[in-house]
PDB file of C-alpha atoms in Angstrom:
ATOM      1  CA  UNK A   1     121.666 111.014 -26.613  1.00 28.00           C
ATOM      2  CA  UNK A   2     120.935 113.219 -23.506  1.00 29.00           C
ATOM      3  CA  UNK A   3     121.150 117.013 -23.828  1.00 32.00           C
ATOM      4  CA  UNK A   4     124.404 118.870 -23.185  1.00 30.00           C
ATOM      5  CA  UNK A   5     125.574 118.902 -19.723  1.00 31.00           C
ATOM      6  CA  UNK A   6     126.584 122.232 -18.008  1.00 30.00           C
ATOM      7  CA  UNK A   7     130.334 121.565 -18.931  1.00 32.00           C
ATOM      8  CA  UNK A   8     129.849 120.381 -22.564  1.00 38.00           C
ATOM      9  CA  UNK A   9     133.579 120.345 -23.244  1.00 43.00           C
ATOM     10  CA  UNK A  10     135.612 119.485 -20.124  1.00 42.00           C
ATOM     11  CA  UNK A  11     139.023 119.543 -21.851  1.00 45.00           C
ATOM     12  CA  UNK A  12     138.295 122.427 -24.188  1.00 46.00           C
ATOM     13  CA  UNK A  13     137.150 124.682 -21.216  1.00 40.00           C
ATOM     14  CA  UNK A  14     141.042 124.644 -20.209  1.00 38.00           C
ATOM     15  CA  UNK A  15     142.966 124.110 -23.453  1.00 38.00           C
ATOM     16  CA  UNK A  16     146.640 123.333 -23.279  1.00 35.00           C
ATOM     17  CA  UNK A  17     148.417 126.582 -23.897  1.00 32.00           C
ATOM     18  CA  UNK A  18     150.121 126.749 -27.284  1.00 32.00           C
ATOM     19  CA  UNK A  19     150.347 130.585 -27.936  1.00 30.00           C
ATOM     20  CA  UNK A  20     152.256 131.119 -31.383  1.00 32.00           C
ATOM     21  CA  UNK A  21     151.484 127.734 -32.683  1.00 33.00           C
ATOM     22  CA  UNK A  22     151.364 127.709 -36.563  1.00 35.00           C
ATOM     23  CA  UNK A  23     148.214 127.926 -38.451  1.00 37.00           C
ATOM     24  CA  UNK A  24     146.462 124.679 -39.299  1.00 36.00           C
ATOM     25  CA  UNK A  25     147.619 123.498 -42.735  1.00 38.00           C
ATOM     26  CA  UNK A  26     146.059 121.065 -45.272  1.00 41.00           C
ATOM     27  CA  UNK A  27     148.024 117.942 -44.440  1.00 42.00           C
ATOM     28  CA  UNK A  28     147.621 114.412 -43.811  1.00 54.00           C
ATOM     29  CA  UNK A  29     149.210 114.723 -40.359  1.00 74.00           C
ATOM     30  CA  UNK A  30     147.412 116.443 -37.540  1.00 80.00           C
ATOM     31  CA  UNK A  31     148.537 119.850 -36.463  1.00 86.00           C
ATOM     32  CA  UNK A  32     148.194 121.858 -33.421  1.00 87.00           C
ATOM     33  CA  UNK A  33     145.301 124.325 -33.694  1.00 89.00           C
ATOM     34  CA  UNK A  34     145.638 128.023 -33.009  1.00 87.00           C
ATOM     35  CA  UNK A  35     144.547 129.554 -29.712  1.00 89.00           C
ATOM     36  CA  UNK A  36     142.286 132.010 -31.778  1.00 90.00           C
ATOM     37  CA  UNK A  37     140.491 128.977 -33.349  1.00 90.00           C
ATOM     38  CA  UNK A  38     140.074 127.244 -29.916  1.00 91.00           C
ATOM     39  CA  UNK A  39     138.476 130.385 -28.646  1.00 89.00           C
ATOM     40  CA  UNK A  40     136.028 130.042 -31.603  1.00 92.00           C
ATOM     41  CA  UNK A  41     135.176 126.424 -30.971  1.00 93.00           C
ATOM     42  CA  UNK A  42     134.512 127.303 -27.389  1.00 91.00           C
ATOM     43  CA  UNK A  43     131.996 130.044 -28.505  1.00 91.00           C
ATOM     44  CA  UNK A  44     130.339 127.529 -31.136  1.00 93.00           C
ATOM     45  CA  UNK A  45     129.937 125.117 -28.258  1.00 92.00           C
ATOM     46  CA  UNK A  46     128.264 127.726 -26.135  1.00 91.00           C
ATOM     47  CA  UNK A  47     126.072 128.508 -28.851  1.00 93.00           C
ATOM     48  CA  UNK A  48     124.952 124.897 -29.310  1.00 95.00           C
ATOM     49  CA  UNK A  49     124.495 124.488 -25.664  1.00 92.00           C
ATOM     50  CA  UNK A  50     122.051 127.406 -25.682  1.00 93.00           C
ATOM     51  CA  UNK A  51     119.945 125.798 -28.259  1.00 95.00           C
ATOM     52  CA  UNK A  52     118.829 123.288 -25.734  1.00 94.00           C
ATOM     53  CA  UNK A  53     117.255 126.098 -23.451  1.00 93.00           C
ATOM     54  CA  UNK A  54     113.660 126.837 -23.568  1.00 93.00           C
ATOM     55  CA  UNK A  55     112.056 129.112 -26.250  1.00 93.00           C
ATOM     56  CA  UNK A  56     111.288 131.704 -23.585  1.00 93.00           C
ATOM     57  CA  UNK A  57     114.740 131.958 -22.161  1.00 90.00           C
ATOM     58  CA  UNK A  58     116.518 131.991 -25.548  1.00 92.00           C
ATOM     59  CA  UNK A  59     114.454 134.764 -26.752  1.00 91.00           C
ATOM     60  CA  UNK A  60     115.037 136.769 -23.449  1.00 88.00           C
ATOM     61  CA  UNK A  61     118.609 135.704 -23.571  1.00 86.00           C
ATOM     62  CA  UNK A  62     118.628 134.837 -19.952  1.00 84.00           C
ATOM     63  CA  UNK A  63     119.290 131.013 -19.937  1.00 81.00           C
ATOM     64  CA  UNK A  64     122.081 129.511 -17.863  1.00 73.00           C
ATOM     65  CA  UNK A  65     124.472 129.154 -20.858  1.00 73.00           C
ATOM     66  CA  UNK A  66     123.776 132.763 -21.946  1.00 71.00           C
ATOM     67  CA  UNK A  67     125.251 134.074 -18.580  1.00 59.00           C
ATOM     68  CA  UNK A  68     126.605 137.433 -19.225  1.00 53.00           C
ATOM     69  CA  UNK A  69     127.738 136.755 -22.879  1.00 57.00           C
ATOM     70  CA  UNK A  70     131.191 137.158 -21.687  1.00 61.00           C
ATOM     71  CA  UNK A  71     132.403 134.235 -23.962  1.00 72.00           C
ATOM     72  CA  UNK A  72     130.488 135.673 -26.847  1.00 80.00           C
ATOM     73  CA  UNK A  73     131.838 139.328 -26.401  1.00 70.00           C
ATOM     74  CA  UNK A  74     128.901 140.707 -24.557  1.00 61.00           C
ATOM     75  CA  UNK A  75     131.021 142.488 -21.953  1.00 54.00           C
ATOM     76  CA  UNK A  76     132.154 144.673 -24.597  1.00 50.00           C
ATOM     77  CA  UNK A  77     128.719 145.537 -26.227  1.00 50.00           C
ATOM     78  CA  UNK A  78     128.922 142.252 -28.395  1.00 59.00           C
ATOM     79  CA  UNK A  79     127.113 139.023 -27.763  1.00 80.00           C
ATOM     80  CA  UNK A  80     123.880 137.756 -29.337  1.00 87.00           C
ATOM     81  CA  UNK A  81     121.064 140.121 -30.129  1.00 87.00           C
ATOM     82  CA  UNK A  82     117.453 139.705 -31.457  1.00 91.00           C
ATOM     83  CA  UNK A  83     117.390 135.835 -31.040  1.00 93.00           C
ATOM     84  CA  UNK A  84     114.477 134.260 -32.513  1.00 96.00           C
ATOM     85  CA  UNK A  85     113.467 130.655 -32.064  1.00 97.00           C
ATOM     86  CA  UNK A  86     112.080 128.259 -34.635  1.00 98.00           C
ATOM     87  CA  UNK A  87     110.604 124.714 -34.777  1.00 97.00           C
ATOM     88  CA  UNK A  88     109.314 122.198 -37.091  1.00 95.00           C
ATOM     89  CA  UNK A  89     105.758 121.652 -37.576  1.00 94.00           C
ATOM     90  CA  UNK A  90     105.429 119.160 -34.737  1.00 92.00           C
ATOM     91  CA  UNK A  91     107.850 120.938 -32.490  1.00 92.00           C
ATOM     92  CA  UNK A  92     110.168 118.063 -32.319  1.00 90.00           C
ATOM     93  CA  UNK A  93     113.051 119.891 -33.906  1.00 94.00           C
ATOM     94  CA  UNK A  94     114.043 123.317 -32.654  1.00 96.00           C
ATOM     95  CA  UNK A  95     116.764 125.986 -32.778  1.00 97.00           C
ATOM     96  CA  UNK A  96     117.440 129.545 -32.761  1.00 97.00           C
ATOM     97  CA  UNK A  97     118.829 132.394 -34.949  1.00 97.00           C
ATOM     98  CA  UNK A  98     120.474 135.682 -33.776  1.00 95.00           C
ATOM     99  CA  UNK A  99     122.814 138.449 -34.615  1.00 92.00           C
ATOM    100  CA  UNK A 100     126.276 137.908 -32.973  1.00 91.00           C
ATOM    101  CA  UNK A 101     127.467 141.332 -32.761  1.00 86.00           C
ATOM    102  CA  UNK A 102     131.214 140.836 -32.054  1.00 84.00           C
ATOM    103  CA  UNK A 103     131.691 138.583 -35.068  1.00 88.00           C
ATOM    104  CA  UNK A 104     129.374 140.487 -37.447  1.00 90.00           C
ATOM    105  CA  UNK A 105     127.477 137.091 -38.160  1.00 94.00           C
ATOM    106  CA  UNK A 106     124.099 135.632 -38.343  1.00 95.00           C
ATOM    107  CA  UNK A 107     124.100 132.663 -36.144  1.00 96.00           C
ATOM    108  CA  UNK A 108     121.854 129.594 -36.932  1.00 98.00           C
ATOM    109  CA  UNK A 109     121.804 127.006 -34.050  1.00 98.00           C
ATOM    110  CA  UNK A 110     120.050 123.594 -33.992  1.00 98.00           C
ATOM    111  CA  UNK A 111     119.212 121.646 -30.854  1.00 96.00           C
ATOM    112  CA  UNK A 112     120.429 118.138 -30.566  1.00 92.00           C
ATOM    113  CA  UNK A 113     118.432 115.003 -29.555  1.00 82.00           C
ATOM    114  CA  UNK A 114     116.743 115.120 -26.304  1.00 71.00           C
ATOM    115  CA  UNK A 115     116.372 111.509 -25.518  1.00 62.00           C
ATOM    116  CA  UNK A 116     118.137 108.058 -26.422  1.00 59.00           C
ATOM    117  CA  UNK A 117     115.014 106.753 -28.169  1.00 54.00           C
ATOM    118  CA  UNK A 118     114.752 109.513 -30.564  1.00 56.00           C
ATOM    119  CA  UNK A 119     118.428 109.260 -31.313  1.00 61.00           C
ATOM    120  CA  UNK A 120     118.203 105.478 -31.802  1.00 56.00           C
ATOM    121  CA  UNK A 121     115.423 105.743 -34.249  1.00 54.00           C
ATOM    122  CA  UNK A 122     117.326 108.409 -36.457  1.00 62.00           C
ATOM    123  CA  UNK A 123     119.843 105.600 -36.993  1.00 63.00           C
ATOM    124  CA  UNK A 124     117.476 103.168 -38.513  1.00 65.00           C
ATOM    125  CA  UNK A 125     117.441 104.783 -41.900  1.00 71.00           C
ATOM    126  CA  UNK A 126     119.664 104.000 -44.799  1.00 89.00           C
ATOM    127  CA  UNK A 127     120.979 106.426 -47.537  1.00 92.00           C
ATOM    128  CA  UNK A 128     119.177 108.462 -50.224  1.00 93.00           C
ATOM    129  CA  UNK A 129     120.355 110.660 -53.084  1.00 94.00           C
ATOM    130  CA  UNK A 130     120.550 114.275 -52.588  1.00 94.00           C
ATOM    131  CA  UNK A 131     117.521 116.314 -53.539  1.00 93.00           C
ATOM    132  CA  UNK A 132     117.791 118.923 -56.254  1.00 92.00           C
ATOM    133  CA  UNK A 133     117.737 121.820 -53.792  1.00 93.00           C
ATOM    134  CA  UNK A 134     120.582 120.298 -51.812  1.00 93.00           C
ATOM    135  CA  UNK A 135     123.012 119.887 -54.853  1.00 88.00           C
ATOM    136  CA  UNK A 136     121.439 116.822 -56.557  1.00 83.00           C
ATOM    137  CA  UNK A 137     120.698 118.616 -59.747  1.00 74.00           C
ATOM    138  CA  UNK A 138     124.404 119.644 -60.281  1.00 72.00           C
ATOM    139  CA  UNK A 139     125.036 116.576 -62.421  1.00 70.00           C
ATOM    140  CA  UNK A 140     128.268 114.480 -62.536  1.00 72.00           C
ATOM    141  CA  UNK A 141     129.441 112.574 -59.504  1.00 71.00           C
ATOM    142  CA  UNK A 142     127.263 114.811 -57.258  1.00 82.00           C
ATOM    143  CA  UNK A 143     124.086 113.379 -58.581  1.00 81.00           C
ATOM    144  CA  UNK A 144     125.072 110.009 -57.201  1.00 88.00           C
ATOM    145  CA  UNK A 145     126.029 111.419 -53.654  1.00 92.00           C
ATOM    146  CA  UNK A 146     123.989 110.148 -50.715  1.00 94.00           C
ATOM    147  CA  UNK A 147     123.020 111.364 -47.444  1.00 95.00           C
ATOM    148  CA  UNK A 148     121.292 109.736 -44.250  1.00 94.00           C
ATOM    149  CA  UNK A 149     117.746 109.356 -44.971  1.00 93.00           C
ATOM    150  CA  UNK A 150     116.548 110.259 -41.410  1.00 92.00           C
ATOM    151  CA  UNK A 151     118.595 113.409 -40.995  1.00 94.00           C
ATOM    152  CA  UNK A 152     117.474 114.516 -44.389  1.00 95.00           C
ATOM    153  CA  UNK A 153     113.941 114.076 -43.373  1.00 93.00           C
ATOM    154  CA  UNK A 154     114.514 116.069 -40.120  1.00 93.00           C
ATOM    155  CA  UNK A 155     116.223 118.790 -41.759  1.00 96.00           C
ATOM    156  CA  UNK A 156     113.505 118.873 -44.485  1.00 96.00           C
ATOM    157  CA  UNK A 157     110.829 119.247 -41.704  1.00 95.00           C
ATOM    158  CA  UNK A 158     112.640 122.417 -40.099  1.00 97.00           C
ATOM    159  CA  UNK A 159     114.096 123.895 -43.123  1.00 97.00           C
ATOM    160  CA  UNK A 160     111.493 126.421 -43.950  1.00 97.00           C
ATOM    161  CA  UNK A 161     111.396 127.662 -40.322  1.00 98.00           C
ATOM    162  CA  UNK A 162     115.073 127.768 -39.917  1.00 98.00           C
ATOM    163  CA  UNK A 163     115.760 129.619 -43.195  1.00 97.00           C
ATOM    164  CA  UNK A 164     112.859 132.190 -42.166  1.00 96.00           C
ATOM    165  CA  UNK A 165     114.664 132.859 -38.964  1.00 97.00           C
ATOM    166  CA  UNK A 166     117.999 133.656 -40.663  1.00 96.00           C
ATOM    167  CA  UNK A 167     116.064 135.917 -43.050  1.00 94.00           C
ATOM    168  CA  UNK A 168     114.608 137.682 -40.099  1.00 94.00           C
ATOM    169  CA  UNK A 169     118.000 138.234 -38.600  1.00 94.00           C
ATOM    170  CA  UNK A 170     119.632 139.587 -41.619  1.00 92.00           C
ATOM    171  CA  UNK A 171     116.721 141.853 -42.240  1.00 90.00           C
ATOM    172  CA  UNK A 172     116.663 143.139 -38.673  1.00 91.00           C
ATOM    173  CA  UNK A 173     120.484 143.874 -38.748  1.00 87.00           C
ATOM    174  CA  UNK A 174     120.306 145.759 -41.742  1.00 84.00           C
ATOM    175  CA  UNK A 175     122.062 145.642 -45.204  1.00 73.00           C
ATOM    176  CA  UNK A 176     125.873 145.197 -44.791  1.00 79.00           C
ATOM    177  CA  UNK A 177     125.935 144.777 -41.123  1.00 82.00           C
ATOM    178  CA  UNK A 178     126.725 141.018 -41.293  1.00 88.00           C
ATOM    179  CA  UNK A 179     129.513 139.314 -43.093  1.00 89.00           C
ATOM    180  CA  UNK A 180     128.907 135.753 -42.323  1.00 92.00           C
ATOM    181  CA  UNK A 181     126.180 133.041 -41.608  1.00 96.00           C
ATOM    182  CA  UNK A 182     127.503 130.773 -38.799  1.00 97.00           C
ATOM    183  CA  UNK A 183     125.627 127.548 -38.164  1.00 98.00           C
ATOM    184  CA  UNK A 184     126.168 125.474 -35.204  1.00 98.00           C
ATOM    185  CA  UNK A 185     124.884 122.316 -33.541  1.00 97.00           C
ATOM    186  CA  UNK A 186     125.566 119.344 -31.232  1.00 96.00           C
ATOM    187  CA  UNK A 187     124.954 115.663 -31.849  1.00 94.00           C
ATOM    188  CA  UNK A 188     121.786 115.376 -34.047  1.00 94.00           C
ATOM    189  CA  UNK A 189     121.844 119.075 -34.113  1.00 96.00           C
ATOM    190  CA  UNK A 190     125.380 118.857 -35.798  1.00 97.00           C
ATOM    191  CA  UNK A 191     124.008 116.694 -38.505  1.00 96.00           C
ATOM    192  CA  UNK A 192     121.148 119.222 -39.115  1.00 97.00           C
ATOM    193  CA  UNK A 193     123.699 122.168 -38.987  1.00 98.00           C
ATOM    194  CA  UNK A 194     125.904 120.597 -41.761  1.00 98.00           C
ATOM    195  CA  UNK A 195     122.732 120.082 -44.089  1.00 98.00           C
ATOM    196  CA  UNK A 196     121.763 123.571 -43.368  1.00 98.00           C
ATOM    197  CA  UNK A 197     125.195 124.963 -44.168  1.00 97.00           C
ATOM    198  CA  UNK A 198     125.190 123.168 -47.425  1.00 97.00           C
ATOM    199  CA  UNK A 199     121.756 124.355 -48.150  1.00 97.00           C
ATOM    200  CA  UNK A 200     122.474 127.907 -47.385  1.00 96.00           C
ATOM    201  CA  UNK A 201     125.651 127.894 -49.509  1.00 95.00           C
ATOM    202  CA  UNK A 202     123.700 126.603 -52.498  1.00 93.00           C
ATOM    203  CA  UNK A 203     120.506 128.540 -51.751  1.00 93.00           C
ATOM    204  CA  UNK A 204     121.099 131.846 -50.105  1.00 91.00           C
ATOM    205  CA  UNK A 205     118.336 133.290 -48.200  1.00 90.00           C
ATOM    206  CA  UNK A 206     116.600 136.509 -49.083  1.00 78.00           C
ATOM    207  CA  UNK A 207     117.305 139.914 -47.181  1.00 67.00           C
ATOM    208  CA  UNK A 208     114.493 142.261 -47.340  1.00 58.00           C
ATOM    209  CA  UNK A 209     115.125 146.138 -47.136  1.00 50.00           C
ATOM    210  CA  UNK A 210     113.151 148.935 -45.681  1.00 47.00           C
ATOM    211  CA  UNK A 211     111.122 149.446 -48.819  1.00 46.00           C
ATOM    212  CA  UNK A 212     109.933 145.778 -48.588  1.00 51.00           C
ATOM    213  CA  UNK A 213     111.719 144.584 -51.502  1.00 42.00           C
ATOM    214  CA  UNK A 214     114.297 141.596 -51.330  1.00 49.00           C
ATOM    215  CA  UNK A 215     117.333 140.331 -52.838  1.00 51.00           C
ATOM    216  CA  UNK A 216     119.577 137.161 -52.429  1.00 60.00           C
ATOM    217  CA  UNK A 217     122.104 137.511 -49.512  1.00 68.00           C
ATOM    218  CA  UNK A 218     125.189 135.586 -50.688  1.00 81.00           C
ATOM    219  CA  UNK A 219     127.288 135.785 -47.407  1.00 89.00           C
ATOM    220  CA  UNK A 220     129.804 133.114 -46.800  1.00 92.00           C
ATOM    221  CA  UNK A 221     128.726 130.244 -44.629  1.00 96.00           C
ATOM    222  CA  UNK A 222     130.709 128.598 -41.703  1.00 96.00           C
ATOM    223  CA  UNK A 223     129.592 125.540 -40.088  1.00 98.00           C
ATOM    224  CA  UNK A 224     130.835 124.372 -36.529  1.00 98.00           C
ATOM    225  CA  UNK A 225     129.531 121.177 -35.046  1.00 97.00           C
ATOM    226  CA  UNK A 226     130.148 119.168 -32.024  1.00 96.00           C
ATOM    227  CA  UNK A 227     129.734 115.430 -31.633  1.00 94.00           C
ATOM    228  CA  UNK A 228     128.338 115.280 -35.186  1.00 95.00           C
ATOM    229  CA  UNK A 229     127.367 111.844 -36.502  1.00 94.00           C
ATOM    230  CA  UNK A 230     128.367 110.798 -40.180  1.00 94.00           C
ATOM    231  CA  UNK A 231     125.868 112.579 -42.462  1.00 95.00           C
ATOM    232  CA  UNK A 232     126.518 111.065 -45.877  1.00 94.00           C
ATOM    233  CA  UNK A 233     128.770 108.977 -48.084  1.00 93.00           C
ATOM    234  CA  UNK A 234     132.064 109.606 -49.647  1.00 91.00           C
ATOM    235  CA  UNK A 235     130.596 111.453 -52.621  1.00 92.00           C
ATOM    236  CA  UNK A 236     128.730 113.736 -50.236  1.00 94.00           C
ATOM    237  CA  UNK A 237     132.106 114.491 -48.348  1.00 92.00           C
ATOM    238  CA  UNK A 238     133.838 115.135 -51.527  1.00 90.00           C
ATOM    239  CA  UNK A 239     130.952 117.470 -52.618  1.00 93.00           C
ATOM    240  CA  UNK A 240     130.793 119.327 -49.447  1.00 93.00           C
ATOM    241  CA  UNK A 241     134.697 119.761 -49.319  1.00 90.00           C
ATOM    242  CA  UNK A 242     134.540 121.603 -52.752  1.00 89.00           C
ATOM    243  CA  UNK A 243     131.458 123.611 -52.303  1.00 92.00           C
ATOM    244  CA  UNK A 244     131.863 127.317 -53.171  1.00 88.00           C
ATOM    245  CA  UNK A 245     130.155 129.425 -50.592  1.00 90.00           C
ATOM    246  CA  UNK A 246     130.935 127.136 -47.739  1.00 94.00           C
ATOM    247  CA  UNK A 247     133.892 128.825 -46.166  1.00 94.00           C
ATOM    248  CA  UNK A 248     134.367 126.340 -43.239  1.00 92.00           C
ATOM    249  CA  UNK A 249     133.084 122.992 -42.075  1.00 94.00           C
ATOM    250  CA  UNK A 250     134.733 122.211 -38.856  1.00 94.00           C
ATOM    251  CA  UNK A 251     133.732 119.193 -36.753  1.00 94.00           C
ATOM    252  CA  UNK A 252     134.756 119.194 -33.112  1.00 95.00           C
ATOM    253  CA  UNK A 253     135.282 115.761 -31.682  1.00 94.00           C
ATOM    254  CA  UNK A 254     135.541 115.570 -27.745  1.00 92.00           C
ATOM    255  CA  UNK A 255     138.043 112.617 -27.124  1.00 89.00           C
ATOM    256  CA  UNK A 256     136.483 109.280 -27.400  1.00 88.00           C
ATOM    257  CA  UNK A 257     132.837 110.565 -28.035  1.00 91.00           C
ATOM    258  CA  UNK A 258     131.011 107.553 -29.541  1.00 89.00           C
ATOM    259  CA  UNK A 259     128.355 109.433 -31.517  1.00 90.00           C
ATOM    260  CA  UNK A 260     130.977 110.695 -34.222  1.00 92.00           C
ATOM    261  CA  UNK A 261     131.623 106.982 -35.210  1.00 91.00           C
ATOM    262  CA  UNK A 262     127.825 106.537 -36.124  1.00 90.00           C
ATOM    263  CA  UNK A 263     126.434 105.525 -38.661  1.00 91.00           C
ATOM    264  CA  UNK A 264     129.478 103.065 -39.087  1.00 88.00           C
ATOM    265  CA  UNK A 265     131.611 103.319 -42.211  1.00 88.00           C
ATOM    266  CA  UNK A 266     130.660  99.684 -43.107  1.00 88.00           C
ATOM    267  CA  UNK A 267     127.132 101.217 -44.032  1.00 90.00           C
ATOM    268  CA  UNK A 268     128.712 103.392 -46.524  1.00 90.00           C
ATOM    269  CA  UNK A 269     128.952 106.555 -44.421  1.00 93.00           C
ATOM    270  CA  UNK A 270     131.841 108.958 -44.436  1.00 92.00           C
ATOM    271  CA  UNK A 271     132.702 112.162 -42.438  1.00 93.00           C
ATOM    272  CA  UNK A 272     133.415 115.507 -44.395  1.00 92.00           C
ATOM    273  CA  UNK A 273     136.994 116.560 -43.861  1.00 90.00           C
ATOM    274  CA  UNK A 274     137.475 119.291 -41.130  1.00 92.00           C
ATOM    275  CA  UNK A 275     137.926 117.340 -37.812  1.00 93.00           C
ATOM    276  CA  UNK A 276     139.085 119.275 -34.759  1.00 93.00           C
ATOM    277  CA  UNK A 277     139.981 116.721 -32.188  1.00 92.00           C
ATOM    278  CA  UNK A 278     140.203 117.444 -28.459  1.00 91.00           C
ATOM    279  CA  UNK A 279     142.795 115.023 -27.265  1.00 87.00           C
ATOM    280  CA  UNK A 280     141.207 112.749 -24.447  1.00 85.00           C
ATOM    281  CA  UNK A 281     142.161 112.161 -20.905  1.00 78.00           C
ATOM    282  CA  UNK A 282     144.852 109.600 -20.622  1.00 73.00           C
ATOM    283  CA  UNK A 283     147.067 111.106 -23.073  1.00 70.00           C
ATOM    284  CA  UNK A 284     149.816 113.436 -22.386  1.00 67.00           C
ATOM    285  CA  UNK A 285     148.323 116.224 -24.574  1.00 74.00           C
ATOM    286  CA  UNK A 286     144.805 115.940 -22.855  1.00 78.00           C
ATOM    287  CA  UNK A 287     142.839 119.076 -23.724  1.00 82.00           C
ATOM    288  CA  UNK A 288     144.990 120.061 -26.805  1.00 87.00           C
ATOM    289  CA  UNK A 289     142.851 120.650 -29.943  1.00 92.00           C
ATOM    290  CA  UNK A 290     144.411 119.356 -33.259  1.00 89.00           C
ATOM    291  CA  UNK A 291     143.331 119.819 -36.809  1.00 90.00           C
ATOM    292  CA  UNK A 292     142.856 116.676 -38.752  1.00 85.00           C
ATOM    293  CA  UNK A 293     142.234 117.504 -42.271  1.00 73.00           C
ATOM    294  CA  UNK A 294     142.918 114.358 -44.128  1.00 67.00           C
ATOM    295  CA  UNK A 295     140.925 115.026 -47.327  1.00 60.00           C
ATOM    296  CA  UNK A 296     142.785 112.420 -49.277  1.00 63.00           C
ATOM    297  CA  UNK A 297     141.139 109.715 -47.153  1.00 66.00           C
ATOM    298  CA  UNK A 298     137.639 110.879 -47.581  1.00 66.00           C
ATOM    299  CA  UNK A 299     137.447 113.106 -44.661  1.00 70.00           C
ATOM    300  CA  UNK A 300     138.341 110.176 -42.218  1.00 81.00           C
ATOM    301  CA  UNK A 301     141.675 110.919 -40.409  1.00 84.00           C
ATOM    302  CA  UNK A 302     143.076 107.852 -39.007  1.00 84.00           C
ATOM    303  CA  UNK A 303     145.363 109.666 -36.615  1.00 84.00           C
ATOM    304  CA  UNK A 304     142.693 111.393 -34.602  1.00 88.00           C
ATOM    305  CA  UNK A 305     139.219 110.298 -33.254  1.00 89.00           C
ATOM    306  CA  UNK A 306     139.403 107.034 -35.406  1.00 88.00           C
ATOM    307  CA  UNK A 307     142.713 106.196 -33.569  1.00 84.00           C
ATOM    308  CA  UNK A 308     141.044 105.714 -30.251  1.00 81.00           C
ATOM    309  CA  UNK A 309     138.029 103.694 -29.141  1.00 65.00           C
ATOM    310  CA  UNK A 310     134.808 105.246 -27.780  1.00 59.00           C
ATOM    311  CA  UNK A 311     133.982 105.659 -23.990  1.00 53.00           C
TER     312      UNK A 311
END
């Protein structure tokens, strides 16, 4: 899977106007999303794109995608401050955390896969049960829930560094300055973002104060991914959808993106409910964003991305 292009969302960049649209509702039929939400999806996409930039440019906040911070509220004194990068021990998995001032959120962003070979190898693994720290010790049906082995291995490799980066941002911002932890990622980074969101909802990071003491920081967690592959089975989907502390798990799908259909359902994988589908070219509503929350079908809405073939 190649890195994001300079225009990661061609249709979303100019969404179909729909001012005054009704707010998304929990229903089996897709509903037109709100303009405010579309703006947030564009912002999450930009943050995911920034994760592909070099460590130096991210920490200086001068990479091409950072440009002026206009999309992130920078022109009004917002934008992202205090960005710090992190990496797994071997440096193959990276990302950044920062303080998104306009939204009052700590941002955690994961870079996606950099080449097709690495992406293909990630799909060679089967499913494994959730570890205790990711909800596997909850008992009941959750104990049998399974996730993609390769994605779990990757997140486990970068988990400590990512959590430390979030803790650093929360501490630097100061107690009470932030009201949310927002996790984003594209492609493989989306899979890592979902696992990180679940982790942070179950295991809040510690926030240190000026005296050096620390306490658990139980901020709500929101996850916004782009082009995310399937991460777990139906049991995992149900577990995540009902997880306290996980305020949002929105999965943005750009038209006929093939990655979102992998690993295939026949292997026992299911998406978590929360699809936000960008209607593809060739449709009269191209560029419109619809909410597809068919939780009754295990998170897989047959009326959205699953209704069309991949490009």
